[in-house]
Amino acid sequence: LAAGGQSIRSLREEAQRGLATEALAVSGRAIDEIALRCGFRDTGSFRAAFRRWTGVSPAAYRRVRRDEVETLGRTGETIS
């Protein structure tokens, strides 16, 4: 890991971020449940980490992603 320039912590956070952004974009799960599934002990820690990763709250991220999907659905475009 060290030779590749990554730490266990950075790999864990990368995985947590991927799981969180995917779950918020495509599932209707509660943010509390997503936090637990991503390995956070409490929602407050999850919200703080998510804001650090993305610059927005989990709820705001979900709204933006849903708006994007709705817009693309109306125009017939696909998400890449």
PDB file of C-alpha atoms in Angstrom:
ATOM      1  CA  LEU A   1       0.000   0.000   0.000  1.00  0.00           C
ATOM      2  CA  ALA A   2       2.713   2.449   0.953  1.00  0.00           C
ATOM      3  CA  ALA A   3       4.532   1.831  -2.315  1.00  0.00           C
ATOM      4  CA  GLY A   4       1.318   2.719  -4.163  1.00  0.00           C
ATOM      5  CA  GLY A   5       0.934   5.897  -2.141  1.00  0.00           C
ATOM      6  CA  GLN A   6      -2.277   4.866  -0.386  1.00  0.00           C
ATOM      7  CA  SER A   7      -3.085   4.127   3.222  1.00  0.00           C
ATOM      8  CA  ILE A   8      -5.677   1.779   4.608  1.00  0.00           C
ATOM      9  CA  ARG A   9      -7.609   4.820   5.806  1.00  0.00           C
ATOM     10  CA  SER A  10      -7.688   6.397   2.347  1.00  0.00           C
ATOM     11  CA  LEU A  11      -8.837   3.119   0.799  1.00  0.00           C
ATOM     12  CA  ARG A  12     -11.574   2.753   3.430  1.00  0.00           C
ATOM     13  CA  GLU A  13     -12.770   6.320   2.849  1.00  0.00           C
ATOM     14  CA  GLU A  14     -12.753   5.787  -0.920  1.00  0.00           C
ATOM     15  CA  ALA A  15     -14.926   2.696  -0.489  1.00  0.00           C
ATOM     16  CA  GLN A  16     -17.253   4.474   1.949  1.00  0.00           C
ATOM     17  CA  ARG A  17     -17.635   7.413  -0.397  1.00  0.00           C
ATOM     18  CA  GLY A  18     -18.425   5.137  -3.332  1.00  0.00           C
ATOM     19  CA  LEU A  19     -21.027   3.198  -1.361  1.00  0.00           C
ATOM     20  CA  ALA A  20     -22.588   6.377  -0.002  1.00  0.00           C
ATOM     21  CA  THR A  21     -22.848   8.248  -3.285  1.00  0.00           C
ATOM     22  CA  GLU A  22     -24.288   5.192  -5.033  1.00  0.00           C
ATOM     23  CA  ALA A  23     -26.843   4.540  -2.287  1.00  0.00           C
ATOM     24  CA  LEU A  24     -27.923   8.178  -2.163  1.00  0.00           C
ATOM     25  CA  ALA A  25     -28.272   8.340  -5.935  1.00  0.00           C
ATOM     26  CA  VAL A  26     -30.252   5.165  -6.533  1.00  0.00           C
ATOM     27  CA  SER A  27     -31.887   3.988  -3.316  1.00  0.00           C
ATOM     28  CA  GLY A  28     -34.672   5.327  -1.198  1.00  0.00           C
ATOM     29  CA  ARG A  29     -32.946   4.207   1.992  1.00  0.00           C
ATOM     30  CA  ALA A  30     -32.868   6.590   4.917  1.00  0.00           C
ATOM     31  CA  ILE A  31     -29.631   8.495   5.410  1.00  0.00           C
ATOM     32  CA  ASP A  32     -29.298   6.876   8.860  1.00  0.00           C
ATOM     33  CA  GLU A  33     -29.382   3.432   7.261  1.00  0.00           C
ATOM     34  CA  ILE A  34     -26.886   4.411   4.565  1.00  0.00           C
ATOM     35  CA  ALA A  35     -24.535   5.731   7.247  1.00  0.00           C
ATOM     36  CA  LEU A  36     -24.630   2.412   9.088  1.00  0.00           C
ATOM     37  CA  ARG A  37     -24.213   0.369   5.913  1.00  0.00           C
ATOM     38  CA  CYS A  38     -21.150   2.452   5.039  1.00  0.00           C
ATOM     39  CA  GLY A  39     -19.552   1.624   8.383  1.00  0.00           C
ATOM     40  CA  PHE A  40     -20.257   4.770  10.365  1.00  0.00           C
ATOM     41  CA  ARG A  41     -21.259   4.463  14.020  1.00  0.00           C
ATOM     42  CA  ASP A  42     -23.548   7.466  13.867  1.00  0.00           C
ATOM     43  CA  THR A  43     -25.215   9.684  11.333  1.00  0.00           C
ATOM     44  CA  GLY A  44     -23.425  12.831  12.472  1.00  0.00           C
ATOM     45  CA  SER A  45     -20.030  11.358  11.612  1.00  0.00           C
ATOM     46  CA  PHE A  46     -21.353  10.217   8.252  1.00  0.00           C
ATOM     47  CA  ARG A  47     -22.784  13.644   7.440  1.00  0.00           C
ATOM     48  CA  ALA A  48     -19.503  15.362   8.368  1.00  0.00           C
ATOM     49  CA  ALA A  49     -17.434  12.943   6.268  1.00  0.00           C
ATOM     50  CA  PHE A  50     -19.822  13.211   3.326  1.00  0.00           C
ATOM     51  CA  ARG A  51     -19.665  17.008   3.401  1.00  0.00           C
ATOM     52  CA  ARG A  52     -15.852  16.813   3.530  1.00  0.00           C
ATOM     53  CA  TRP A  53     -15.807  14.473   0.500  1.00  0.00           C
ATOM     54  CA  THR A  54     -18.342  16.280  -1.659  1.00  0.00           C
ATOM     55  CA  GLY A  55     -18.857  19.774  -0.263  1.00  0.00           C
ATOM     56  CA  VAL A  56     -22.594  19.162   0.244  1.00  0.00           C
ATOM     57  CA  SER A  57     -24.804  17.322   2.718  1.00  0.00           C
ATOM     58  CA  PRO A  58     -26.074  13.822   1.916  1.00  0.00           C
ATOM     59  CA  ALA A  59     -29.612  15.198   1.527  1.00  0.00           C
ATOM     60  CA  ALA A  60     -28.476  17.903  -0.901  1.00  0.00           C
ATOM     61  CA  TYR A  61     -26.470  15.361  -2.903  1.00  0.00           C
ATOM     62  CA  ARG A  62     -29.532  13.108  -3.155  1.00  0.00           C
ATOM     63  CA  ARG A  63     -31.727  15.987  -4.365  1.00  0.00           C
ATOM     64  CA  VAL A  64     -29.223  17.018  -7.038  1.00  0.00           C
ATOM     65  CA  ARG A  65     -28.795  13.456  -8.286  1.00  0.00           C
ATOM     66  CA  ARG A  66     -32.559  12.880  -8.459  1.00  0.00           C
ATOM     67  CA  ASP A  67     -33.026  16.148 -10.328  1.00  0.00           C
ATOM     68  CA  GLU A  68     -30.337  15.067 -12.810  1.00  0.00           C
ATOM     69  CA  VAL A  69     -32.035  11.715 -13.375  1.00  0.00           C
ATOM     70  CA  GLU A  70     -35.429  13.356 -13.863  1.00  0.00           C
ATOM     71  CA  THR A  71     -33.988  15.863 -16.329  1.00  0.00           C
ATOM     72  CA  LEU A  72     -32.208  13.154 -18.305  1.00  0.00           C
ATOM     73  CA  GLY A  73     -35.356  11.051 -18.323  1.00  0.00           C
ATOM     74  CA  ARG A  74     -37.300  13.885 -19.915  1.00  0.00           C
ATOM     75  CA  THR A  75     -34.671  14.499 -22.570  1.00  0.00           C
ATOM     76  CA  GLY A  76     -34.024  10.819 -23.353  1.00  0.00           C
ATOM     77  CA  GLU A  77     -30.325  11.033 -22.519  1.00  0.00           C
ATOM     78  CA  THR A  78     -28.536   8.373 -20.524  1.00  0.00           C
ATOM     79  CA  ILE A  79     -26.322   8.663 -17.482  1.00  0.00           C
ATOM     80  CA  SER A  80     -22.733   7.635 -18.051  1.00  0.00           C
TER      81      SER A  80
END
